[in-house]
PDB file of C-alpha atoms in Angstrom:
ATOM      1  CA  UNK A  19     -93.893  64.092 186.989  1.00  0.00           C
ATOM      2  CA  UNK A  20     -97.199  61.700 187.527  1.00  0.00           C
ATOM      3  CA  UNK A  21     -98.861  61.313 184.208  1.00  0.00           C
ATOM      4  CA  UNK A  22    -103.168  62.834 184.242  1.00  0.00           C
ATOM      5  CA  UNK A  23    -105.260  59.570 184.897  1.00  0.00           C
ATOM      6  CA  UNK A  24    -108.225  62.168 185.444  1.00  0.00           C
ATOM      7  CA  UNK A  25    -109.248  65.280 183.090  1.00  0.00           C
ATOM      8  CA  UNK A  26    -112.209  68.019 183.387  1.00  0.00           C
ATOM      9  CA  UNK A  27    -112.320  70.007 180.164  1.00  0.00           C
ATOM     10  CA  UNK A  28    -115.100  73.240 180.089  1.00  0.00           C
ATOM     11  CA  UNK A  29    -117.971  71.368 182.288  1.00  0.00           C
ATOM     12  CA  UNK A  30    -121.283  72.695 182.297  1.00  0.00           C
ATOM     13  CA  UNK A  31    -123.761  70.706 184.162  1.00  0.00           C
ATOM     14  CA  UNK A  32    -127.452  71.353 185.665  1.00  0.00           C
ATOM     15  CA  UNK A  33    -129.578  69.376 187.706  1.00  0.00           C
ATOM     16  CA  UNK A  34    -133.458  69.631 185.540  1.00  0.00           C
ATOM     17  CA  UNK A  35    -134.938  71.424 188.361  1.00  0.00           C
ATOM     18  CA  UNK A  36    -132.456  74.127 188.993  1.00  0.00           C
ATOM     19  CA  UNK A  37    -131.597  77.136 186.665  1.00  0.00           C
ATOM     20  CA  UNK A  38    -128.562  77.636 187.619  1.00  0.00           C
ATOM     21  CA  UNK A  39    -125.596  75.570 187.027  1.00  0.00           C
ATOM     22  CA  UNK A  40    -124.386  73.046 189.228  1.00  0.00           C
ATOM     23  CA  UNK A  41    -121.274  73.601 187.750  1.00  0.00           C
ATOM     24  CA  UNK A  42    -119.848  75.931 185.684  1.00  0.00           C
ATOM     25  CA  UNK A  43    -116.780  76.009 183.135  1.00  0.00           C
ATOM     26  CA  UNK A  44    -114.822  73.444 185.629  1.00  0.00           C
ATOM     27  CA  UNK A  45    -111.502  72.321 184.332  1.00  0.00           C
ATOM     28  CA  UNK A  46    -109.117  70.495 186.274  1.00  0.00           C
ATOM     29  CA  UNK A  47    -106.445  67.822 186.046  1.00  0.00           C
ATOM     30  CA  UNK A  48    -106.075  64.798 188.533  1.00  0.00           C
ATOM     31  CA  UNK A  49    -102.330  63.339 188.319  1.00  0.00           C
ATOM     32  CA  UNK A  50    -102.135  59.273 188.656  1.00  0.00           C
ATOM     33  CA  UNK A  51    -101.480  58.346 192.844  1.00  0.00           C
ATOM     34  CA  UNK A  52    -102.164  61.681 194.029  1.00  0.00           C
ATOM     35  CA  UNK A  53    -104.647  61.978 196.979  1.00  0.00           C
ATOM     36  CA  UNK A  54    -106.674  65.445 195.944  1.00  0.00           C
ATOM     37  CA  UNK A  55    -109.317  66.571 199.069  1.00  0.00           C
ATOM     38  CA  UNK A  56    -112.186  68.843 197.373  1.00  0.00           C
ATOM     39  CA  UNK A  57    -112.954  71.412 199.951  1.00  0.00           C
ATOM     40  CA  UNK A  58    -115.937  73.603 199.954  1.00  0.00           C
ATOM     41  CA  UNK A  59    -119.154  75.020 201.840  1.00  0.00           C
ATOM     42  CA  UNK A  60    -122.515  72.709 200.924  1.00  0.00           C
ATOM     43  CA  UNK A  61    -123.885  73.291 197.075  1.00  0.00           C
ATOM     44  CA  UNK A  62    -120.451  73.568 196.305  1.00  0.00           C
ATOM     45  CA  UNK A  63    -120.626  70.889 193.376  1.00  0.00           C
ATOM     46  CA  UNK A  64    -118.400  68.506 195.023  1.00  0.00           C
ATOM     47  CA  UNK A  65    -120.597  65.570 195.289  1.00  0.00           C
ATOM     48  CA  UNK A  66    -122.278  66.544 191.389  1.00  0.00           C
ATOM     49  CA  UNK A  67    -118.260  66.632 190.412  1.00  0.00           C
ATOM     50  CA  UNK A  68    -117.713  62.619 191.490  1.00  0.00           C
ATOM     51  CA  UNK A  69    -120.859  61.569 190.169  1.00  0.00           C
ATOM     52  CA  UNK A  70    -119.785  62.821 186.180  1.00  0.00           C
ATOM     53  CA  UNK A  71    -116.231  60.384 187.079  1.00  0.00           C
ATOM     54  CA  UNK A  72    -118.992  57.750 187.535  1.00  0.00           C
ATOM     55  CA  UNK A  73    -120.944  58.486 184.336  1.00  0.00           C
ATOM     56  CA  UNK A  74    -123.708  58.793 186.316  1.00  0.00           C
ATOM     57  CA  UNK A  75    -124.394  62.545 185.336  1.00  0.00           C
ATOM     58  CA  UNK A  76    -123.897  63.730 182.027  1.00  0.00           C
ATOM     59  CA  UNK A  77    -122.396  67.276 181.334  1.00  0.00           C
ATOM     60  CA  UNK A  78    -124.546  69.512 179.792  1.00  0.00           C
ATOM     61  CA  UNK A  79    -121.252  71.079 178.159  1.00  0.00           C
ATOM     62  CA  UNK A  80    -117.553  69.805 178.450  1.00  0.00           C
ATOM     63  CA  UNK A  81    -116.034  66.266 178.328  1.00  0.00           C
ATOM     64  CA  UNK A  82    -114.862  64.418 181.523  1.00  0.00           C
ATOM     65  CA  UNK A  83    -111.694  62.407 180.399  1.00  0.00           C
ATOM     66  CA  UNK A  84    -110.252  58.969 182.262  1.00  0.00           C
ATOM     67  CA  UNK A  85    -106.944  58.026 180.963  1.00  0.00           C
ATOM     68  CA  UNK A  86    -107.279  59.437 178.202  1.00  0.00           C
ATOM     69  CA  UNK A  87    -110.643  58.336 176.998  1.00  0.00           C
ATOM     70  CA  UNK A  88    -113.894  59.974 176.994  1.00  0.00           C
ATOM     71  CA  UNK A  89    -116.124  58.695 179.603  1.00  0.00           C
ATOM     72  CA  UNK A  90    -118.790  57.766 176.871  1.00  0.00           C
ATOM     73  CA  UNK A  91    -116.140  55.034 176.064  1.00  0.00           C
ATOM     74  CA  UNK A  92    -116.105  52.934 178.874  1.00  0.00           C
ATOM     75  CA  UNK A  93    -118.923  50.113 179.543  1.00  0.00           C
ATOM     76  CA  UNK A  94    -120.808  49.889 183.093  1.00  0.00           C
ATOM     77  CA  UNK A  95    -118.028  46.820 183.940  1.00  0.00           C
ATOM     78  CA  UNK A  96    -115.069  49.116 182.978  1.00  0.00           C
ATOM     79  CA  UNK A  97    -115.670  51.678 184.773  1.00  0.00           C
ATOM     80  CA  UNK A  98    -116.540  49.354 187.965  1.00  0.00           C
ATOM     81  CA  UNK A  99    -112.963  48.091 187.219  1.00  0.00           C
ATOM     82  CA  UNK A 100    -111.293  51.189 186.887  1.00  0.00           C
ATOM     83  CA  UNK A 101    -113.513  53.351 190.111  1.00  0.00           C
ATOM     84  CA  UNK A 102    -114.156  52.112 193.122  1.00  0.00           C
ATOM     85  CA  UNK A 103    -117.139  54.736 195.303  1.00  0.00           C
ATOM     86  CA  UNK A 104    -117.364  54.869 199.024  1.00  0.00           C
ATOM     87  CA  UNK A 105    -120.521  57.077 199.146  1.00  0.00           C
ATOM     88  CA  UNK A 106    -121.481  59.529 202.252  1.00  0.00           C
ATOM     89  CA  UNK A 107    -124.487  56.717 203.153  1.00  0.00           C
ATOM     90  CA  UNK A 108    -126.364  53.684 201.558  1.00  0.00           C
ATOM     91  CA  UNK A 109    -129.874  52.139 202.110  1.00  0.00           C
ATOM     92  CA  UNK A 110    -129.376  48.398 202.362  1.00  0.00           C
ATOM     93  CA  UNK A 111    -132.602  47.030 201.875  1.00  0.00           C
ATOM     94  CA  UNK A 112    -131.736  43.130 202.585  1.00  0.00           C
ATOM     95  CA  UNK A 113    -130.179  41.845 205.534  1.00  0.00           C
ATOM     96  CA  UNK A 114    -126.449  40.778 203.963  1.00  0.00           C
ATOM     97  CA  UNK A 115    -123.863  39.947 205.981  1.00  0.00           C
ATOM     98  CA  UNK A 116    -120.665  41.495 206.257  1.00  0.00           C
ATOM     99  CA  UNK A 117    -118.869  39.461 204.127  1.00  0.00           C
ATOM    100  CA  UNK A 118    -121.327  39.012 200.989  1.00  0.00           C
ATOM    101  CA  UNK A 119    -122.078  42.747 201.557  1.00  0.00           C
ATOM    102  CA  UNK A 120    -118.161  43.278 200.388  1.00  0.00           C
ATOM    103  CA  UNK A 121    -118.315  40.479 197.914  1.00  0.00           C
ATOM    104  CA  UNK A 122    -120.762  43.010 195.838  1.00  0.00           C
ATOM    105  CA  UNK A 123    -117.133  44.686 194.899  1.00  0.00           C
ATOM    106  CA  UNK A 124    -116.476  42.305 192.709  1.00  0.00           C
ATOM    107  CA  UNK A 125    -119.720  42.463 190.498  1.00  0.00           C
ATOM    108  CA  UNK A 126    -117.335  43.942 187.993  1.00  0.00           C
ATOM    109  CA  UNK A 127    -115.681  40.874 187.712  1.00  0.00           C
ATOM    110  CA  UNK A 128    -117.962  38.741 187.460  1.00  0.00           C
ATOM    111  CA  UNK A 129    -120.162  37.611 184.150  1.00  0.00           C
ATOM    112  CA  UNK A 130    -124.154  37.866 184.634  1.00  0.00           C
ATOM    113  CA  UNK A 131    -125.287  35.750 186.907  1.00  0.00           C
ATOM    114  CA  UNK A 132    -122.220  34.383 188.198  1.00  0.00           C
ATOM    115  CA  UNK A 133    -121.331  33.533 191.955  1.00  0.00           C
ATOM    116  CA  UNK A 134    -118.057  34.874 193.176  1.00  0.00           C
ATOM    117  CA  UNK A 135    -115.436  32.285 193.045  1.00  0.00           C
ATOM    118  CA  UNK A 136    -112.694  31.598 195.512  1.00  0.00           C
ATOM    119  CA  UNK A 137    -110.672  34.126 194.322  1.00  0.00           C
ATOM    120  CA  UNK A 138    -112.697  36.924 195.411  1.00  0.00           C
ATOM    121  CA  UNK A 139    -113.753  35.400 198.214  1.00  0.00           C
ATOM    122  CA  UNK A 140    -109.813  35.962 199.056  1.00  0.00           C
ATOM    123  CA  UNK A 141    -110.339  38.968 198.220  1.00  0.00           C
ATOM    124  CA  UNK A 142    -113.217  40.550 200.074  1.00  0.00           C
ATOM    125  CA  UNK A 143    -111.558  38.635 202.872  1.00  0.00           C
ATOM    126  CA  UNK A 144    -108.460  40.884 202.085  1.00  0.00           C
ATOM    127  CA  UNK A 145    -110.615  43.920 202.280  1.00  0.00           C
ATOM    128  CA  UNK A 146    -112.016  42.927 205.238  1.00  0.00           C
ATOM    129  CA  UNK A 147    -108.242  42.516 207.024  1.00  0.00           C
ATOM    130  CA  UNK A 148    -107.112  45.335 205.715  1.00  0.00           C
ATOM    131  CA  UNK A 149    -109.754  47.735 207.425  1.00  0.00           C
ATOM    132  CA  UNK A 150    -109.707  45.679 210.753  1.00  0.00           C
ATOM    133  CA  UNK A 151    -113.216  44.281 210.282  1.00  0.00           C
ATOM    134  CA  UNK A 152    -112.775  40.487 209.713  1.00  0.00           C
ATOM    135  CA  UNK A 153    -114.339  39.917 213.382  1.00  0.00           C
ATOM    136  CA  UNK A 154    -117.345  41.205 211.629  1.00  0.00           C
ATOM    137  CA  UNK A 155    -117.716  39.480 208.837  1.00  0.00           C
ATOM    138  CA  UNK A 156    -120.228  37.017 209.674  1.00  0.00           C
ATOM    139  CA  UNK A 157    -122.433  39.662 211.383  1.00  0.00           C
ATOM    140  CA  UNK A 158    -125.294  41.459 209.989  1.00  0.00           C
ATOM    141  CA  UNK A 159    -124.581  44.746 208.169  1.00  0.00           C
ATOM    142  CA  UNK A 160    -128.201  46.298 209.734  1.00  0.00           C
ATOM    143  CA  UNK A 161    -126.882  45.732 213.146  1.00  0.00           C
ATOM    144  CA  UNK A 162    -123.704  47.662 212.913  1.00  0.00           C
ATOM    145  CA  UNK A 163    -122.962  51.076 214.532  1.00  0.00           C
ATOM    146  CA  UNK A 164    -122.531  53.898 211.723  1.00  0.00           C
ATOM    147  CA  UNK A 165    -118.885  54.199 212.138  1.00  0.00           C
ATOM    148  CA  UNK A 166    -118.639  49.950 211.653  1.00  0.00           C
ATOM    149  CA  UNK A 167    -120.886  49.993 208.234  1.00  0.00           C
ATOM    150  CA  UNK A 168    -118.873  53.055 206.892  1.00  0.00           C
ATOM    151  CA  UNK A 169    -115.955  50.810 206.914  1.00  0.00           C
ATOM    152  CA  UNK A 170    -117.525  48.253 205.548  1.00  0.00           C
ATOM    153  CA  UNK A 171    -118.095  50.708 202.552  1.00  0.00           C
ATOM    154  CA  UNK A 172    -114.869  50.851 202.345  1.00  0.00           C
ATOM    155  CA  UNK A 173    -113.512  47.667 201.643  1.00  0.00           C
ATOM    156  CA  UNK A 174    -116.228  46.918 199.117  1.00  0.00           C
ATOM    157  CA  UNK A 175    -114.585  49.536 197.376  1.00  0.00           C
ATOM    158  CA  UNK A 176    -111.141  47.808 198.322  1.00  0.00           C
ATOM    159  CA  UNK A 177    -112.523  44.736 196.941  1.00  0.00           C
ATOM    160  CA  UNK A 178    -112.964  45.997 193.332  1.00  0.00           C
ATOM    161  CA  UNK A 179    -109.073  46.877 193.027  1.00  0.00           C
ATOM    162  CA  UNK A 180    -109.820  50.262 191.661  1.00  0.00           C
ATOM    163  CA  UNK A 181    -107.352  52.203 190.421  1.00  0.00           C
ATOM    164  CA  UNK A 182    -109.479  55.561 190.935  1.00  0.00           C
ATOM    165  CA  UNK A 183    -111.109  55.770 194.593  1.00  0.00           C
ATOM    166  CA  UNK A 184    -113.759  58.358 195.186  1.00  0.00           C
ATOM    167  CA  UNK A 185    -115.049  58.997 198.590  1.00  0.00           C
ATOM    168  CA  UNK A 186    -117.701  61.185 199.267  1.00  0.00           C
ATOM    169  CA  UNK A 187    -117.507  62.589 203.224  1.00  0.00           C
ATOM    170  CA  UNK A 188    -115.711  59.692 204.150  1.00  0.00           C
ATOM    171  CA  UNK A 189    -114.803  60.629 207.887  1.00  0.00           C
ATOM    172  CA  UNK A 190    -118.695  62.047 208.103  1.00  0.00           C
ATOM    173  CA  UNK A 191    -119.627  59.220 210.780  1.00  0.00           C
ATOM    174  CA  UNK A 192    -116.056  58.019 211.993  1.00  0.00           C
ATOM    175  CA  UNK A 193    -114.356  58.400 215.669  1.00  0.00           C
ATOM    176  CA  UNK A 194    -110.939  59.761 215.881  1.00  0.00           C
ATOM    177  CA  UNK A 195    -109.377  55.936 215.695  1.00  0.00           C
ATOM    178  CA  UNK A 196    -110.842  54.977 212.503  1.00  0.00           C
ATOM    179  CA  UNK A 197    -110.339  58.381 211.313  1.00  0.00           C
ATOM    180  CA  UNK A 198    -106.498  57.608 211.960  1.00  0.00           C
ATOM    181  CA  UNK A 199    -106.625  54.242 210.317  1.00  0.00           C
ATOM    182  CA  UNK A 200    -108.304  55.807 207.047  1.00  0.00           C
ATOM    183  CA  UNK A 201    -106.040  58.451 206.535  1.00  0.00           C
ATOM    184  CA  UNK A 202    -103.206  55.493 207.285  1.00  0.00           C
ATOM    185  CA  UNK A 203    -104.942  53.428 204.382  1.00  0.00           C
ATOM    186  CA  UNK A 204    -105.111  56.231 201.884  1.00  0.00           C
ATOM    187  CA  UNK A 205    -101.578  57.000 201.880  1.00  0.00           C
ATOM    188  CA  UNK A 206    -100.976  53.141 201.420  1.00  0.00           C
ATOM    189  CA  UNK A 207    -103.058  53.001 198.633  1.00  0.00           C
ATOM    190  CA  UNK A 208    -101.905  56.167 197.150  1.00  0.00           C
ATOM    191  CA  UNK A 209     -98.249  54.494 197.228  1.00  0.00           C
ATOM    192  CA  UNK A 210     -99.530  51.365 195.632  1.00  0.00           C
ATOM    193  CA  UNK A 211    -100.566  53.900 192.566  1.00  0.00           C
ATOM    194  CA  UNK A 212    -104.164  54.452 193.543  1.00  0.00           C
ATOM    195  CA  UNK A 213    -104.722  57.818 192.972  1.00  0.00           C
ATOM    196  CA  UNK A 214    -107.808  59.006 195.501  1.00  0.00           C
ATOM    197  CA  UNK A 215    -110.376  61.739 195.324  1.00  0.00           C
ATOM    198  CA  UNK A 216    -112.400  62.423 198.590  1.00  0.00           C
ATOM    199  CA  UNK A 217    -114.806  65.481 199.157  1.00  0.00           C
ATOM    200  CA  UNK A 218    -115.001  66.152 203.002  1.00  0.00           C
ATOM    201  CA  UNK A 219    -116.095  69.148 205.263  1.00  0.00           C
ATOM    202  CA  UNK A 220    -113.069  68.852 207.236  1.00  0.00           C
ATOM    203  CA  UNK A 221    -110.080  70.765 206.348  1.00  0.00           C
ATOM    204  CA  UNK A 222    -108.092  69.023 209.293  1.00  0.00           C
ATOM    205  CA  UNK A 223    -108.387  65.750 207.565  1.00  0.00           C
ATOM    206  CA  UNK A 224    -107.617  66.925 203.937  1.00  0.00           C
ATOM    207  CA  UNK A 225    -104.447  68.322 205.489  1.00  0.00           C
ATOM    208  CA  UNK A 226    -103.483  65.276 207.018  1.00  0.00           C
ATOM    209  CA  UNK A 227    -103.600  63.169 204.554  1.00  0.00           C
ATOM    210  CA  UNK A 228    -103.974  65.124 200.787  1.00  0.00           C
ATOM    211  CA  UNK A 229    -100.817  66.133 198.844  1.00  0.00           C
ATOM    212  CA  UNK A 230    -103.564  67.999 196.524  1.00  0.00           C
ATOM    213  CA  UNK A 231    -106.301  70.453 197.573  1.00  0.00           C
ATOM    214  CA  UNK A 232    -109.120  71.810 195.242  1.00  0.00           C
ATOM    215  CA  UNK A 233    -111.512  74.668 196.545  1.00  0.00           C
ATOM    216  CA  UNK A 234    -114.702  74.971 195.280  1.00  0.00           C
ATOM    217  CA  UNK A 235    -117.831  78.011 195.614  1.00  0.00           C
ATOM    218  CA  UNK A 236    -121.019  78.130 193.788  1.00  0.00           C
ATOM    219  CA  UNK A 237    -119.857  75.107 191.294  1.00  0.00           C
ATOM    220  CA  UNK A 238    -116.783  76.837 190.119  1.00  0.00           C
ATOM    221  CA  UNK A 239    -112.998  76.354 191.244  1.00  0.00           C
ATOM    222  CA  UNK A 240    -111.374  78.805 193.181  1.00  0.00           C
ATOM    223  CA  UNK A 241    -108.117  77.613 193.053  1.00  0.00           C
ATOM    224  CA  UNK A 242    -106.243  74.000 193.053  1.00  0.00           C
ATOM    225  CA  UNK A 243    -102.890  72.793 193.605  1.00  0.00           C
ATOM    226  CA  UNK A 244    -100.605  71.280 195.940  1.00  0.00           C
ATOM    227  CA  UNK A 245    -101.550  71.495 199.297  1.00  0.00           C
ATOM    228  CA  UNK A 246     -98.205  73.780 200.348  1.00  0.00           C
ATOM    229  CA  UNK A 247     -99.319  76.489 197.604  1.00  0.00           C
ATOM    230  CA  UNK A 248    -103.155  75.896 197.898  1.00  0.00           C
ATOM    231  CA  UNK A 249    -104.150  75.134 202.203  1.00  0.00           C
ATOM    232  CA  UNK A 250    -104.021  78.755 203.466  1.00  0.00           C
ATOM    233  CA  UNK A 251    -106.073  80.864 205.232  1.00  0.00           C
ATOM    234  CA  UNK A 252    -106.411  83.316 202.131  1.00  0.00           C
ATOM    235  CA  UNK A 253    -107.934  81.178 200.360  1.00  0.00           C
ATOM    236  CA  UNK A 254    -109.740  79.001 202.889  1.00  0.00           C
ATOM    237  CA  UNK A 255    -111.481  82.370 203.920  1.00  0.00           C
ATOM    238  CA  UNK A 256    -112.352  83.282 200.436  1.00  0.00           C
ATOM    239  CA  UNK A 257    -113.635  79.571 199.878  1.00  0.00           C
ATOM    240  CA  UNK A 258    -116.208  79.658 203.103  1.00  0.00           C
ATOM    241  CA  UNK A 259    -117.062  83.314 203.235  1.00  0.00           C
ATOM    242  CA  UNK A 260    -115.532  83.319 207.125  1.00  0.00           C
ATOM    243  CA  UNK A 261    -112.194  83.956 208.625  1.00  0.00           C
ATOM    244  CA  UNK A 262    -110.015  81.400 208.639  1.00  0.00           C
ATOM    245  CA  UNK A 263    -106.282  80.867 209.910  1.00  0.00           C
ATOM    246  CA  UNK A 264    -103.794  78.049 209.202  1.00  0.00           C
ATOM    247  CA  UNK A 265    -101.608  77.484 211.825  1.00  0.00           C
ATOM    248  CA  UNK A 266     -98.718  74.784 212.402  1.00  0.00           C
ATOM    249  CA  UNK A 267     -98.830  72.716 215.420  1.00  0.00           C
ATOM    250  CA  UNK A 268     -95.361  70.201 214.786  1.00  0.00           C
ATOM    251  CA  UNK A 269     -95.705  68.665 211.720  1.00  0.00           C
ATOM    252  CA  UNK A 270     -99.293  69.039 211.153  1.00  0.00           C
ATOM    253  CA  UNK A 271    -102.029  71.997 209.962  1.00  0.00           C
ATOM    254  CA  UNK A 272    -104.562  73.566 212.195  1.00  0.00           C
ATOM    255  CA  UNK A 273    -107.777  75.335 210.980  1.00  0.00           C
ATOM    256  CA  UNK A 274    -108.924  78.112 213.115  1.00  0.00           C
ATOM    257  CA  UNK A 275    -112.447  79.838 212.665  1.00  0.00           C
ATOM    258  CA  UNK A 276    -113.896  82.252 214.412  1.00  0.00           C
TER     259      UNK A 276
END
């Protein structure tokens, strides 16, 4: 059995200008290379839920745990060591190329001021191959198509060899190809011992690629588990407030709606 790299004890947590909790008494345990989808309708909490792994929200109640250690523990360059964040969007004020804009994954690395050395040059380069963008890397990130830079947020993340990968909405702005060649990617990872925690709006996706599923409503879990027990329409329906079926089609699950 995969040992917890990722623990939510009794969370609270509310946003200053909201009364009511963003989430509420949220406990859940993240085994080490699993690839867990968080499902649920908008407000759910799922974004609020990756941005406590950062540290970047503080629970009002609770502890979030990373192997083992309080969050509290960690310094800003651990944590950029140990989590790697491919967020929804990103303003990119300055016109970076490709290839620096990747090279910003290994800040973590690096001491203040330093310039990134030839080593993670390799690196970012590696990043670059291993999404399929390295004809890109000399080109402006402003002038790429939406589908293009959200790659490109993905091997920065590559680039900081992160053992924990969050990705918020990944698919959001990618055609079916690249959506193929993600889901290809995360299962590599995931077999490399990166364990991999996406939120998405797509069900399809989280069943083609998650071996975990956790549904959430109204900042609480409904249920988590392994995808068999957990990717149903029961509980999809309960989770969205509409009907929903899961059907087989060969190997692969099918949402239905009406």
């Amino acid at each position: 059995m995969n040992k917890t790299i990722l623990v939510f004890k009794g969370i609270n947590f509310s946003y200053p200008s909201q009364e009511q909790d963003a989430l509420r008494n949220l406990t859940l345990e993240i085994p080490q290379g699993s690839i867990v989808a968080i499902l649920g309708p908008n407000g759910a909490g799922k974004t609020t839920l990756l941005h406590l792994v950062l540290g970047w929200l503080k629970p009002r109640n609770g502890q979030v745990l990373l192997a083992d250690q309080p969050m509290e523990a960690y310094t800003r360059r651990e944590i950029g060591q140990w989590i790697g964040l491919v967020p929804q969007s990103e303003h990119i004020p300055f016109d970076y190329s490709v290839l620096n804009y990747v090279l910003f994954g290994r800040t973590p690395y690096l001491k203040p001021l330093e310039m990134p050395g030839e080593e993670d040059l390799h690196i970012a380069h590696q990043a670059l191959a291993r999404m399929e963008l390295e004809h890109l890397a000399y080109r402006s990130v402003a002038k790429l198509s939406g589908g293009e830079r959200q790659m490109v947020l993905i091997a920065r993340a590559l680039a900081q060899l992160p053992r924990l990968l969050l990705l918020d909405e990944p698919t959001s702005h990618l055609d079916l190809g690249n959506k193929g060649r993600l889901t290809s990617l995360l299962r590599q990872l995931s077999g490399d011992g990166v364990t991999i925690i996406f939120t998405t709006h797509e069900p399809d996706i989280a069943a083609a690629v998650a071996d975990r599923i956790v549904l959430m409503r109204n900042g609480q879990i409904l249920t988590a588990g392994e995808l068999a027990n957990v990717f149903n329409g029961q509980y999809l329906s309960e989770c969205y407030q509409t009907p929903v079926e899961v059907v087989e089609v060969g190997s692969h699950r099918v949402v239905l709606w009406n």
